[in-house]
mmCIF file of C-alpha atoms in Angstrom:
data_model
loop_
_atom_site.group_PDB
_atom_site.id
_atom_site.type_symbol
_atom_site.label_atom_id
_atom_site.label_comp_id
_atom_site.label_asym_id
_atom_site.label_seq_id
_atom_site.Cartn_x
_atom_site.Cartn_y
_atom_site.Cartn_z
ATOM 1 C CA MET A 544 54.255 -61.033 43.159
ATOM 2 C CA LEU A 545 54.155 -57.453 41.639
ATOM 3 C CA GLU A 546 56.833 -54.730 42.758
ATOM 4 C CA VAL A 547 55.037 -52.061 44.679
ATOM 5 C CA VAL A 548 55.471 -48.883 42.987
ATOM 6 C CA TYR A 549 55.323 -45.683 44.736
ATOM 7 C CA ILE A 550 53.524 -42.910 42.388
ATOM 8 C CA VAL A 551 53.884 -39.219 42.587
ATOM 9 C CA GLY A 552 50.575 -37.707 40.967
ATOM 10 C CA ALA A 553 50.199 -34.989 38.754
ATOM 11 C CA PHE A 554 51.760 -31.538 39.697
ATOM 12 C CA GLY A 555 53.734 -33.631 42.420
ATOM 13 C CA SER A 556 50.516 -34.251 44.566
ATOM 14 C CA PRO A 557 49.676 -37.910 45.784
ATOM 15 C CA LEU A 558 46.322 -37.316 45.844
ATOM 16 C CA LEU A 559 46.654 -36.782 41.691
ATOM 17 C CA THR A 560 47.774 -40.223 41.083
ATOM 18 C CA PRO A 561 45.491 -42.576 38.584
ATOM 19 C CA PRO A 562 44.171 -45.211 41.457
ATOM 20 C CA THR A 563 43.084 -41.805 43.615
ATOM 21 C CA LEU A 564 41.798 -40.534 40.092
ATOM 22 C CA ALA A 565 40.063 -43.803 39.398
ATOM 23 C CA VAL A 566 38.308 -43.753 42.817
ATOM 24 C CA ALA A 567 36.804 -40.170 41.961
ATOM 25 C CA GLY A 568 35.629 -41.159 38.584
ATOM 26 C CA PHE A 569 33.296 -43.764 40.330
ATOM 27 C CA LEU A 570 32.376 -41.244 42.685
ATOM 28 C CA ILE A 571 31.608 -38.836 39.806
ATOM 29 C CA ALA A 572 29.449 -41.762 38.276
ATOM 30 C CA VAL A 573 27.432 -42.446 41.414
ATOM 31 C CA LEU A 574 26.915 -38.572 41.211
ATOM 32 C CA MET A 575 25.742 -38.737 37.712
ATOM 33 C CA GLY A 576 23.374 -41.443 38.891
ATOM 34 C CA LEU A 577 21.816 -39.199 41.095
ATOM 35 C CA GLU A 578 21.777 -36.260 38.845
ATOM 36 C CA TYR A 579 19.995 -38.235 36.611
ATOM 37 C CA GLY A 580 17.212 -38.928 39.039
ATOM 38 C CA VAL A 581 16.834 -35.348 40.211
ATOM 39 C CA LEU A 582 16.594 -34.654 36.341
ATOM 40 C CA TRP A 583 14.015 -37.234 35.501
ATOM 41 C CA VAL A 584 12.044 -36.121 38.525
ATOM 42 C CA LEU A 585 12.239 -32.431 37.295
ATOM 43 C CA THR A 586 11.449 -32.808 33.876
ATOM 44 C CA GLY A 587 9.179 -36.021 33.689
ATOM 45 C CA GLU A 588 11.303 -37.404 31.051
ATOM 46 C CA SER A 589 13.326 -40.669 30.868
ATOM 47 C CA LEU A 590 15.435 -39.756 27.846
ATOM 48 C CA ASN A 591 16.492 -36.458 26.500
ATOM 49 C CA ARG A 592 19.476 -34.758 25.609
ATOM 50 C CA GLU A 593 20.628 -33.799 28.993
ATOM 51 C CA LEU A 594 20.004 -37.449 30.326
ATOM 52 C CA ILE A 595 21.523 -38.743 27.392
ATOM 53 C CA LEU A 596 24.775 -36.980 28.300
ATOM 54 C CA VAL A 597 24.580 -37.930 31.916
ATOM 55 C CA ILE A 598 24.114 -41.821 30.862
ATOM 56 C CA SER A 599 27.285 -41.362 28.792
ATOM 57 C CA ASN A 600 29.144 -39.718 31.629
ATOM 58 C CA ILE A 601 28.645 -42.482 33.664
ATOM 59 C CA VAL A 602 29.364 -45.046 31.310
ATOM 60 C CA TYR A 603 32.698 -42.934 30.404
ATOM 61 C CA SER A 604 33.782 -42.332 34.133
ATOM 62 C CA ILE A 605 33.045 -46.054 34.724
ATOM 63 C CA ALA A 606 35.257 -47.263 31.533
ATOM 64 C CA TRP A 607 38.190 -44.993 32.410
ATOM 65 C CA SER A 608 38.435 -45.641 36.207
ATOM 66 C CA ILE A 609 38.300 -49.521 35.925
ATOM 67 C CA THR A 610 41.672 -49.071 34.225
ATOM 68 C CA ALA A 611 43.320 -47.562 37.295
ATOM 69 C CA LEU A 612 41.262 -49.034 39.830
ATOM 70 C CA PRO A 613 43.362 -51.347 42.236
ATOM 71 C CA PHE A 614 42.666 -55.167 42.126
ATOM 72 C CA THR A 615 41.468 -55.549 38.762
ATOM 73 C CA PRO A 616 43.719 -57.207 36.151
ATOM 74 C CA ILE A 617 44.347 -54.361 34.032
ATOM 75 C CA TYR A 618 45.298 -52.347 36.882
ATOM 76 C CA TYR A 619 48.189 -54.914 37.598
ATOM 77 C CA THR A 620 49.075 -54.437 33.928
ATOM 78 C CA LEU A 621 49.357 -50.448 33.839
ATOM 79 C CA GLN A 622 50.901 -50.332 37.489
ATOM 80 C CA PRO A 623 54.285 -50.092 36.211
ATOM 81 C CA TYR A 624 53.602 -47.211 33.963
ATOM 82 C CA PHE A 625 51.738 -45.229 36.289
ATOM 83 C CA SER A 626 54.892 -43.247 37.280
ATOM 84 C CA GLN A 627 55.110 -41.873 33.742
ATOM 85 C CA PRO A 628 53.855 -38.196 33.527
ATOM 86 C CA LEU A 629 52.185 -38.725 30.298
ATOM 87 C CA LEU A 630 49.926 -41.564 31.578
ATOM 88 C CA ILE A 631 49.456 -39.468 34.886
ATOM 89 C CA TYR A 632 48.082 -36.431 33.140
ATOM 90 C CA LEU A 633 46.175 -38.738 30.691
ATOM 91 C CA TYR A 634 44.285 -39.822 33.720
ATOM 92 C CA LEU A 635 43.979 -36.401 35.246
ATOM 93 C CA ALA A 636 42.259 -35.126 31.601
ATOM 94 C CA LEU A 637 39.911 -37.817 31.676
ATOM 95 C CA PHE A 638 39.040 -36.943 35.156
ATOM 96 C CA ILE A 639 38.539 -33.322 34.159
ATOM 97 C CA GLY A 640 36.465 -34.782 30.820
ATOM 98 C CA SER A 641 34.076 -36.418 33.692
ATOM 99 C CA ILE A 642 33.706 -33.140 35.798
ATOM 100 C CA LEU A 643 32.859 -31.291 32.763
ATOM 101 C CA LEU A 644 30.333 -33.810 31.125
ATOM 102 C CA GLY A 645 28.634 -33.609 34.571
ATOM 103 C CA VAL A 646 28.328 -29.943 34.637
ATOM 104 C CA ILE A 647 26.953 -29.435 31.041
ATOM 105 C CA PRO A 648 23.629 -31.105 31.599
ATOM 106 C CA ALA A 649 22.874 -28.982 34.550
ATOM 107 C CA ILE A 650 23.985 -26.046 32.642
ATOM 108 C CA MET A 651 21.612 -27.180 29.948
ATOM 109 C CA TYR A 652 18.686 -27.572 32.155
ATOM 110 C CA ILE A 653 19.313 -24.375 33.913
ATOM 111 C CA ARG A 654 19.593 -22.826 30.659
ATOM 112 C CA LYS A 655 15.978 -24.477 29.860
ATOM 113 C CA TYR A 656 14.523 -23.507 32.978
ATOM 114 C CA LEU A 657 15.537 -19.852 32.634
ATOM 115 C CA GLN A 658 14.075 -20.076 29.121
ATOM 116 C CA PHE A 659 10.750 -21.113 30.470
ATOM 117 C CA ASN A 660 10.609 -18.772 32.951
ATOM 118 C CA LYS A 661 10.945 -16.053 30.411
ATOM 119 C CA ILE A 662 8.071 -17.723 27.754
ATOM 120 C CA GLN A 663 5.878 -17.727 31.049
ATOM 121 C CA LYS A 664 6.231 -14.028 31.596
ATOM 122 C CA GLU A 665 5.722 -13.393 27.860
ATOM 123 C CA PHE A 666 2.585 -15.490 28.074
ATOM 124 C CA LYS A 667 1.455 -13.461 31.267
ATOM 125 C CA GLN A 668 2.258 -10.214 29.599
ATOM 126 C CA LEU A 669 0.062 -11.730 26.190
ATOM 127 C CA GLU A 670 -2.634 -12.659 28.400
ATOM 128 C CA LEU A 671 -2.965 -9.094 30.132
ATOM 129 C CA ASP A 672 -2.392 -7.641 26.475
ATOM 130 C CA TYR A 673 -5.674 -9.626 25.262
ATOM 131 C CA LYS A 674 -7.559 -8.398 28.276
ATOM 132 C CA SER A 675 -6.941 -4.960 27.502
ATOM 133 C CA ILE A 676 -7.577 -5.524 23.753
ATOM 134 C CA ASN A 677 -10.919 -7.286 24.466
ATOM 135 C CA GLN A 678 -11.933 -4.538 26.929
ATOM 136 C CA GLU A 679 -10.841 -1.612 24.032
ATOM 137 C CA TYR A 680 -13.105 -3.761 21.876
ATOM 138 C CA SER A 681 -16.364 -3.770 24.383
ATOM 139 C CA GLU A 682 -15.696 -0.068 24.669
ATOM 140 C CA ILE A 683 -15.638 0.256 20.424
ATOM 141 C CA ASN A 684 -18.806 -1.842 20.125
ATOM 142 C CA THR A 685 -20.441 0.431 22.706
ATOM 143 C CA ARG A 686 -19.707 3.554 20.801
ATOM 144 C CA LEU A 687 -20.600 1.588 17.546
ATOM 145 C CA ASN A 688 -24.050 0.599 18.833
ATOM 146 C CA LYS A 689 -24.819 4.350 19.846
ATOM 147 C CA ALA A 690 -23.574 5.566 16.382
ATOM 148 C CA LYS A 691 -26.057 3.163 15.159
ATOM 149 C CA GLU A 692 -28.855 4.676 17.264
ATOM 150 C CA GLU A 693 -27.892 8.344 16.000
ATOM 151 C CA ILE A 694 -27.927 7.354 12.065
ATOM 152 C CA ASN A 695 -31.391 5.849 12.988
ATOM 153 C CA ASN A 696 -32.390 9.052 14.318
ATOM 154 C CA VAL A 697 -31.010 10.971 11.506
ATOM 155 C CA MET A 698 -32.725 8.551 8.894
ATOM 156 C CA ASP A 699 -36.160 8.924 10.837
ATOM 157 C CA LYS A 700 -35.757 12.640 10.549
ATOM 158 C CA ILE A 701 -34.815 12.643 7.050
ATOM 159 C CA ASN A 702 -38.176 10.264 6.107
ATOM 160 C CA LYS A 703 -40.324 12.803 7.936
ATOM 161 C CA ALA A 704 -38.572 15.755 5.978
ATOM 162 C CA LYS A 705 -39.484 13.655 2.366
ATOM 163 C CA GLU A 706 -42.907 12.900 3.696
ATOM 164 C CA LEU A 707 -43.275 16.787 4.367
ATOM 165 C CA HIS A 708 -42.064 17.504 0.962
ATOM 166 C CA GLU A 709 -44.159 15.074 -1.117
ATOM 167 C CA THR A 710 -46.918 16.367 0.775
ATOM 168 C CA ALA A 711 -46.042 20.088 -0.308
ATOM 169 C CA LEU A 712 -45.728 18.839 -4.074
ATOM 170 C CA ARG A 713 -49.113 17.016 -3.871
ATOM 171 C CA ASP A 714 -51.035 19.939 -2.070
ATOM 172 C CA PRO A 715 -49.133 23.176 -1.422
ATOM 173 C CA ASP A 716 -52.334 24.583 0.039
ATOM 174 C CA LEU A 717 -51.437 22.690 3.114
ATOM 175 C CA ILE A 718 -48.208 24.476 4.048
ATOM 176 C CA VAL A 719 -49.727 27.937 3.330
ATOM 177 C CA THR A 720 -50.008 29.957 6.852
ATOM 178 C CA ALA A 721 -51.572 33.166 7.455
ATOM 179 C CA LEU A 722 -50.073 36.692 6.785
ATOM 180 C CA ASP A 723 -50.381 37.605 10.498
ATOM 181 C CA LYS A 724 -48.262 34.350 11.577
ATOM 182 C CA LYS A 725 -44.797 33.765 11.480
ATOM 183 C CA PRO A 726 -44.201 30.784 9.027
ATOM 184 C CA GLU A 727 -42.463 27.493 10.701
ATOM 185 C CA ILE A 728 -39.145 26.838 9.059
ATOM 186 C CA PRO A 729 -38.058 23.513 9.323
ATOM 187 C CA GLU A 730 -34.759 22.711 10.642
ATOM 188 C CA VAL A 731 -31.865 21.924 8.269
ATOM 189 C CA ILE A 732 -30.786 18.549 8.581
ATOM 190 C CA ARG A 733 -26.942 18.546 8.072
ATOM 191 C CA PRO A 734 -24.665 15.595 8.767
ATOM 192 C CA ASN A 735 -23.487 15.084 12.029
ATOM 193 C CA VAL A 736 -20.608 12.584 10.932
ATOM 194 C CA ASN A 737 -18.310 11.892 8.187
ATOM 195 C CA TYR A 738 -18.044 8.405 6.918
ATOM 196 C CA VAL A 739 -14.695 7.206 5.317
ATOM 197 C CA VAL A 740 -15.702 4.259 3.193
ATOM 198 C CA ALA A 741 -12.384 2.227 2.320
ATOM 199 C CA GLY A 742 -12.129 -0.693 -0.124
ATOM 200 C CA LEU A 743 -8.903 -2.701 0.303
ATOM 201 C CA GLY A 744 -8.452 -5.115 -2.316
ATOM 202 C CA GLY A 745 -10.145 -6.313 -5.341
ATOM 203 C CA THR A 746 -13.132 -7.826 -3.271
ATOM 204 C CA GLY A 747 -12.814 -4.702 -0.835
ATOM 205 C CA THR A 748 -12.842 -2.629 -3.933
ATOM 206 C CA ALA A 749 -16.010 -4.508 -5.584
ATOM 207 C CA LEU A 750 -17.828 -4.165 -2.100
ATOM 208 C CA LEU A 751 -16.981 -0.338 -2.309
ATOM 209 C CA GLU A 752 -18.345 -0.164 -5.765
ATOM 210 C CA ALA A 753 -21.499 -1.970 -4.876
ATOM 211 C CA LEU A 754 -22.125 0.174 -2.237
ATOM 212 C CA ILE A 755 -21.615 3.557 -4.303
ATOM 213 C CA ASP A 756 -23.980 2.435 -6.896
ATOM 214 C CA TYR A 757 -26.514 1.848 -4.222
ATOM 215 C CA LEU A 758 -26.315 5.219 -2.730
ATOM 216 C CA VAL A 759 -26.484 6.882 -6.102
ATOM 217 C CA SER A 760 -29.494 4.635 -7.129
ATOM 218 C CA LYS A 761 -31.190 6.015 -3.860
ATOM 219 C CA ASN A 762 -30.089 9.488 -4.874
ATOM 220 C CA VAL A 763 -28.457 10.008 -1.497
ATOM 221 C CA ILE A 764 -25.126 11.484 -3.130
ATOM 222 C CA LYS A 765 -26.270 15.053 -4.356
ATOM 223 C CA GLU A 766 -24.466 17.467 -6.618
ATOM 224 C CA ASP A 767 -24.366 20.226 -4.161
ATOM 225 C CA GLY A 768 -21.186 19.190 -2.353
ATOM 226 C CA THR A 769 -22.528 18.438 1.058
ATOM 227 C CA ASN A 770 -22.204 14.880 0.993
ATOM 228 C CA PRO A 771 -20.399 13.757 3.762
ATOM 229 C CA PHE A 772 -18.596 10.800 2.065
ATOM 230 C CA LEU A 773 -15.068 9.821 1.245
ATOM 231 C CA PHE A 774 -14.274 6.916 -0.566
ATOM 232 C CA VAL A 775 -11.020 5.271 -0.747
ATOM 233 C CA ALA A 776 -9.817 2.323 -3.079
ATOM 234 C CA PHE A 777 -6.404 0.742 -2.274
ATOM 235 C CA ASP A 778 -5.833 -2.469 -4.808
ATOM 236 C CA THR A 779 -2.613 -3.815 -6.349
ATOM 237 C CA ASN A 780 -4.234 -4.397 -9.472
ATOM 238 C CA GLN A 781 -3.837 -1.543 -11.728
ATOM 239 C CA ALA A 782 -6.248 -2.576 -14.533
ATOM 240 C CA SER A 783 -9.009 -2.693 -11.406
ATOM 241 C CA ILE A 784 -8.190 0.837 -9.980
ATOM 242 C CA ALA A 785 -8.165 2.243 -13.653
ATOM 243 C CA ARG A 786 -11.655 1.109 -14.415
ATOM 244 C CA LEU A 787 -13.299 2.467 -11.224
ATOM 245 C CA ARG A 788 -11.638 5.518 -11.795
ATOM 246 C CA LYS A 789 -12.943 5.907 -15.286
ATOM 247 C CA LYS A 790 -16.450 4.664 -14.157
ATOM 248 C CA TYR A 791 -16.905 7.647 -11.834
ATOM 249 C CA GLU A 792 -14.684 10.239 -13.272
ATOM 250 C CA TYR A 793 -17.345 12.869 -14.553
ATOM 251 C CA THR A 794 -20.175 11.972 -11.936
ATOM 252 C CA PRO A 795 -20.388 13.595 -8.327
ATOM 253 C CA VAL A 796 -19.027 10.799 -6.979
ATOM 254 C CA GLY A 797 -15.842 11.395 -8.508
ATOM 255 C CA LYS A 798 -15.213 14.205 -6.580
ATOM 256 C CA LEU A 799 -15.682 11.937 -3.279
ATOM 257 C CA LEU A 800 -13.463 9.164 -4.409
ATOM 258 C CA TYR A 801 -9.447 8.757 -4.028
ATOM 259 C CA THR A 802 -8.006 5.712 -5.885
ATOM 260 C CA PHE A 803 -4.451 4.669 -5.465
ATOM 261 C CA ASN A 804 -2.513 5.621 -8.636
ATOM 262 C CA ASN A 805 0.966 5.628 -7.296
ATOM 263 C CA PHE A 806 1.909 2.346 -9.210
ATOM 264 C CA GLU A 807 5.295 3.327 -10.341
ATOM 265 C CA ALA A 808 6.327 3.390 -6.752
ATOM 266 C CA LEU A 809 5.198 -0.266 -6.743
ATOM 267 C CA THR A 810 8.637 -1.709 -8.033
ATOM 268 C CA THR A 811 10.590 -4.825 -6.906
ATOM 269 C CA ALA A 812 13.432 -2.669 -6.030
ATOM 270 C CA ASN A 813 11.606 -0.052 -4.043
ATOM 271 C CA ILE A 814 9.186 -2.532 -2.316
ATOM 272 C CA ILE A 815 12.220 -4.471 -1.436
ATOM 273 C CA SER A 816 13.648 -1.353 0.011
ATOM 274 C CA HIS A 817 10.835 -0.681 2.291
ATOM 275 C CA ASN A 818 10.459 -4.441 3.175
ATOM 276 C CA PRO A 819 14.299 -6.073 3.200
ATOM 277 C CA TRP A 820 12.536 -9.482 4.602
ATOM 278 C CA LEU A 821 11.225 -9.646 1.180
ATOM 279 C CA ALA A 822 14.776 -9.881 -0.505
ATOM 280 C CA GLY A 823 15.100 -12.952 -2.988
ATOM 281 C CA LEU A 824 11.428 -13.133 -3.576
ATOM 282 C CA ASN A 825 9.319 -12.329 -6.912
ATOM 283 C CA VAL A 826 7.328 -9.119 -5.405
ATOM 284 C CA ASP A 827 5.716 -8.195 -8.957
ATOM 285 C CA VAL A 828 2.528 -6.593 -7.826
ATOM 286 C CA ILE A 829 1.417 -4.367 -10.874
ATOM 287 C CA GLN A 830 -1.585 -7.038 -11.430
ATOM 288 C CA GLY A 831 -2.327 -7.701 -7.988
ATOM 289 C CA SER A 832 -0.510 -9.683 -4.840
ATOM 290 C CA GLY A 833 -1.210 -13.093 -5.940
ATOM 291 C CA MET A 834 -3.516 -14.211 -2.696
ATOM 292 C CA LYS A 835 -0.097 -13.666 -0.673
ATOM 293 C CA ARG A 836 -0.871 -11.317 2.516
ATOM 294 C CA ALA A 837 2.879 -10.690 3.187
ATOM 295 C CA ILE A 838 3.200 -9.180 -0.540
ATOM 296 C CA GLY A 839 -0.095 -7.293 0.247
ATOM 297 C CA TYR A 840 1.349 -5.878 3.277
ATOM 298 C CA ALA A 841 4.615 -4.855 1.744
ATOM 299 C CA SER A 842 2.791 -3.147 -1.039
ATOM 300 C CA TYR A 843 0.758 -1.044 1.525
ATOM 301 C CA ASN A 844 3.729 -0.662 3.572
ATOM 302 C CA THR A 845 5.841 0.954 0.330
ATOM 303 C CA VAL A 846 3.521 3.231 -0.147
ATOM 304 C CA LYS A 847 1.305 4.034 2.670
ATOM 305 C CA GLU A 848 2.648 7.422 3.838
ATOM 306 C CA ALA A 849 2.145 9.180 0.754
ATOM 307 C CA MET A 850 -1.099 7.545 0.533
ATOM 308 C CA MET A 851 -2.234 8.633 4.279
ATOM 309 C CA GLU A 852 -1.329 12.179 3.346
ATOM 310 C CA ASP A 853 -3.564 11.932 0.367
ATOM 311 C CA ILE A 854 -6.533 10.683 2.191
ATOM 312 C CA LEU A 855 -6.356 13.222 5.111
ATOM 313 C CA ARG A 856 -6.014 16.095 2.776
ATOM 314 C CA ARG A 857 -8.929 14.833 1.179
ATOM 315 C CA LEU A 858 -10.673 14.153 4.719
ATOM 316 C CA SER A 859 -9.598 17.744 5.807
ATOM 317 C CA ASP A 860 -11.625 19.334 3.108
ATOM 318 C CA LEU A 861 -14.698 17.272 3.746
ATOM 319 C CA ILE A 862 -14.552 18.383 7.227
ATOM 320 C CA ALA A 863 -14.595 21.989 5.959
ATOM 321 C CA LYS A 864 -17.832 21.502 3.823
ATOM 322 C CA THR A 865 -19.439 19.647 6.557
ATOM 323 C CA ARG A 866 -18.525 21.326 9.622
ATOM 324 C CA THR A 867 -17.981 18.109 12.001
ATOM 325 C CA ASN A 868 -15.264 16.396 12.742
ATOM 326 C CA ARG A 869 -16.863 13.277 13.826
ATOM 327 C CA ILE A 870 -15.639 10.349 11.788
ATOM 328 C CA PHE A 871 -17.060 6.836 10.914
ATOM 329 C CA LEU A 872 -14.476 4.473 9.168
ATOM 330 C CA ILE A 873 -15.747 1.655 7.164
ATOM 331 C CA VAL A 874 -13.474 -0.902 5.925
ATOM 332 C CA PHE A 875 -14.368 -3.273 3.155
ATOM 333 C CA THR A 876 -11.737 -6.302 2.347
ATOM 334 C CA ALA A 877 -11.290 -9.959 2.044
ATOM 335 C CA LEU A 878 -9.512 -12.198 4.452
ATOM 336 C CA GLY A 879 -8.952 -14.844 1.507
ATOM 337 C CA GLY A 880 -6.873 -12.727 -0.562
ATOM 338 C CA GLY A 881 -3.804 -10.650 -0.407
ATOM 339 C CA THR A 882 -3.615 -6.984 -0.848
ATOM 340 C CA GLY A 883 -6.977 -6.557 1.431
ATOM 341 C CA SER A 884 -6.244 -9.174 4.323
ATOM 342 C CA GLY A 885 -2.554 -8.031 4.327
ATOM 343 C CA SER A 886 -3.134 -4.481 5.002
ATOM 344 C CA PHE A 887 -6.852 -3.845 6.365
ATOM 345 C CA ILE A 888 -5.239 -3.743 10.036
ATOM 346 C CA HIS A 889 -2.351 -1.682 9.253
ATOM 347 C CA PHE A 890 -4.566 0.681 7.404
ATOM 348 C CA THR A 891 -7.088 1.249 9.733
ATOM 349 C CA LYS A 892 -4.334 1.632 12.727
ATOM 350 C CA ASP A 893 -2.676 3.968 10.528
ATOM 351 C CA PHE A 894 -5.350 6.097 9.902
ATOM 352 C CA ILE A 895 -6.804 6.299 13.044
ATOM 353 C CA SER A 896 -3.051 7.246 14.558
ATOM 354 C CA ARG A 897 -3.116 10.088 12.157
ATOM 355 C CA LEU A 898 -6.425 11.489 12.579
ATOM 356 C CA GLY A 899 -5.895 13.378 15.267
ATOM 357 C CA ARG A 900 -3.807 15.847 13.201
ATOM 358 C CA ILE A 901 -7.433 17.170 11.845
ATOM 359 C CA THR A 902 -9.894 16.383 14.297
ATOM 360 C CA GLY A 903 -8.457 16.800 17.698
ATOM 361 C CA ASP A 904 -9.396 14.483 20.424
ATOM 362 C CA SER A 905 -12.309 12.936 18.587
ATOM 363 C CA GLU A 906 -11.993 9.205 18.084
ATOM 364 C CA PRO A 907 -13.611 7.743 15.083
ATOM 365 C CA TYR A 908 -15.993 4.829 14.676
ATOM 366 C CA VAL A 909 -14.847 2.168 13.000
ATOM 367 C CA ARG A 910 -16.367 -0.957 11.105
ATOM 368 C CA VAL A 911 -14.530 -3.485 8.997
ATOM 369 C CA SER A 912 -16.335 -5.868 6.983
ATOM 370 C CA GLY A 913 -14.829 -9.064 5.221
ATOM 371 C CA MET A 914 -15.625 -11.806 3.175
#
């Protein structure tokens, strides 16, 4: 029969002896089992990182507790050494390890729970933002429909004026009035809205060119300087922009056309300076953005301030000629390219935000067409 050894535990406490710590270790294992059940109910998962730690702690706590639990073979082997401080503090460290392994999964779950609540709040905010944007879209759509009706009314008046003009050319006697009657002077139809038509990217500038050619073919663009148009062409393909500028250089369209020509600003160093998130990438855009939206946006972001100033200066001159500050913005682009698809949203937003400088409270009508 082994001699009874009276043990003084850690820090001189009889409660911090290896046998008492072993009993506490078994209690921790039981509590870990309860923690596993609670986490399983809360998460609906039978195995994840938190539960793996809980299971590991159960095995760990049982393993070291058995070595110091009374009435086990290994206990009688180690009993003579339980009075040694090194072994006593070793068991105390094992006990503390069980406590930490029990707390960590709970902290991990609480952290996940807090993150979930944060994401849920962000989702609700996004949902509110979506409803607000959808409402704004409906209002803009209503204004667009109203603008279409006004345009149709103007076109009807123009067609009637053309009919009168053609009638006068065929038979001038029909419009001769008696000398004692005051002749009726037809109302001069002036444009009540300025059209800013922007072509962004290769496809956008091609659509813009097609529209200009159509307007020219229908004799809509006059040489008297009262044209209510401002055409804007922005593309990172220098050759395409140069060709477009040369095509209309000595025509009435040339005075109405703004083409981006600040290609010297689109160097790799300058683009990365304005867009540091592109560091390490090849951003040579002189012949286009290579169908990469990020490159297209970065190119626009690099030159937008100077470009917007040029556009607004030309628009201010146009408003002075037409004597109306109403703006109808039309944007042509392609959703599958790089320059246009990467910049059309930001271009539209930047244009609208700066427009108030010259139009006051007048809000523009916006129409975006893409391919």
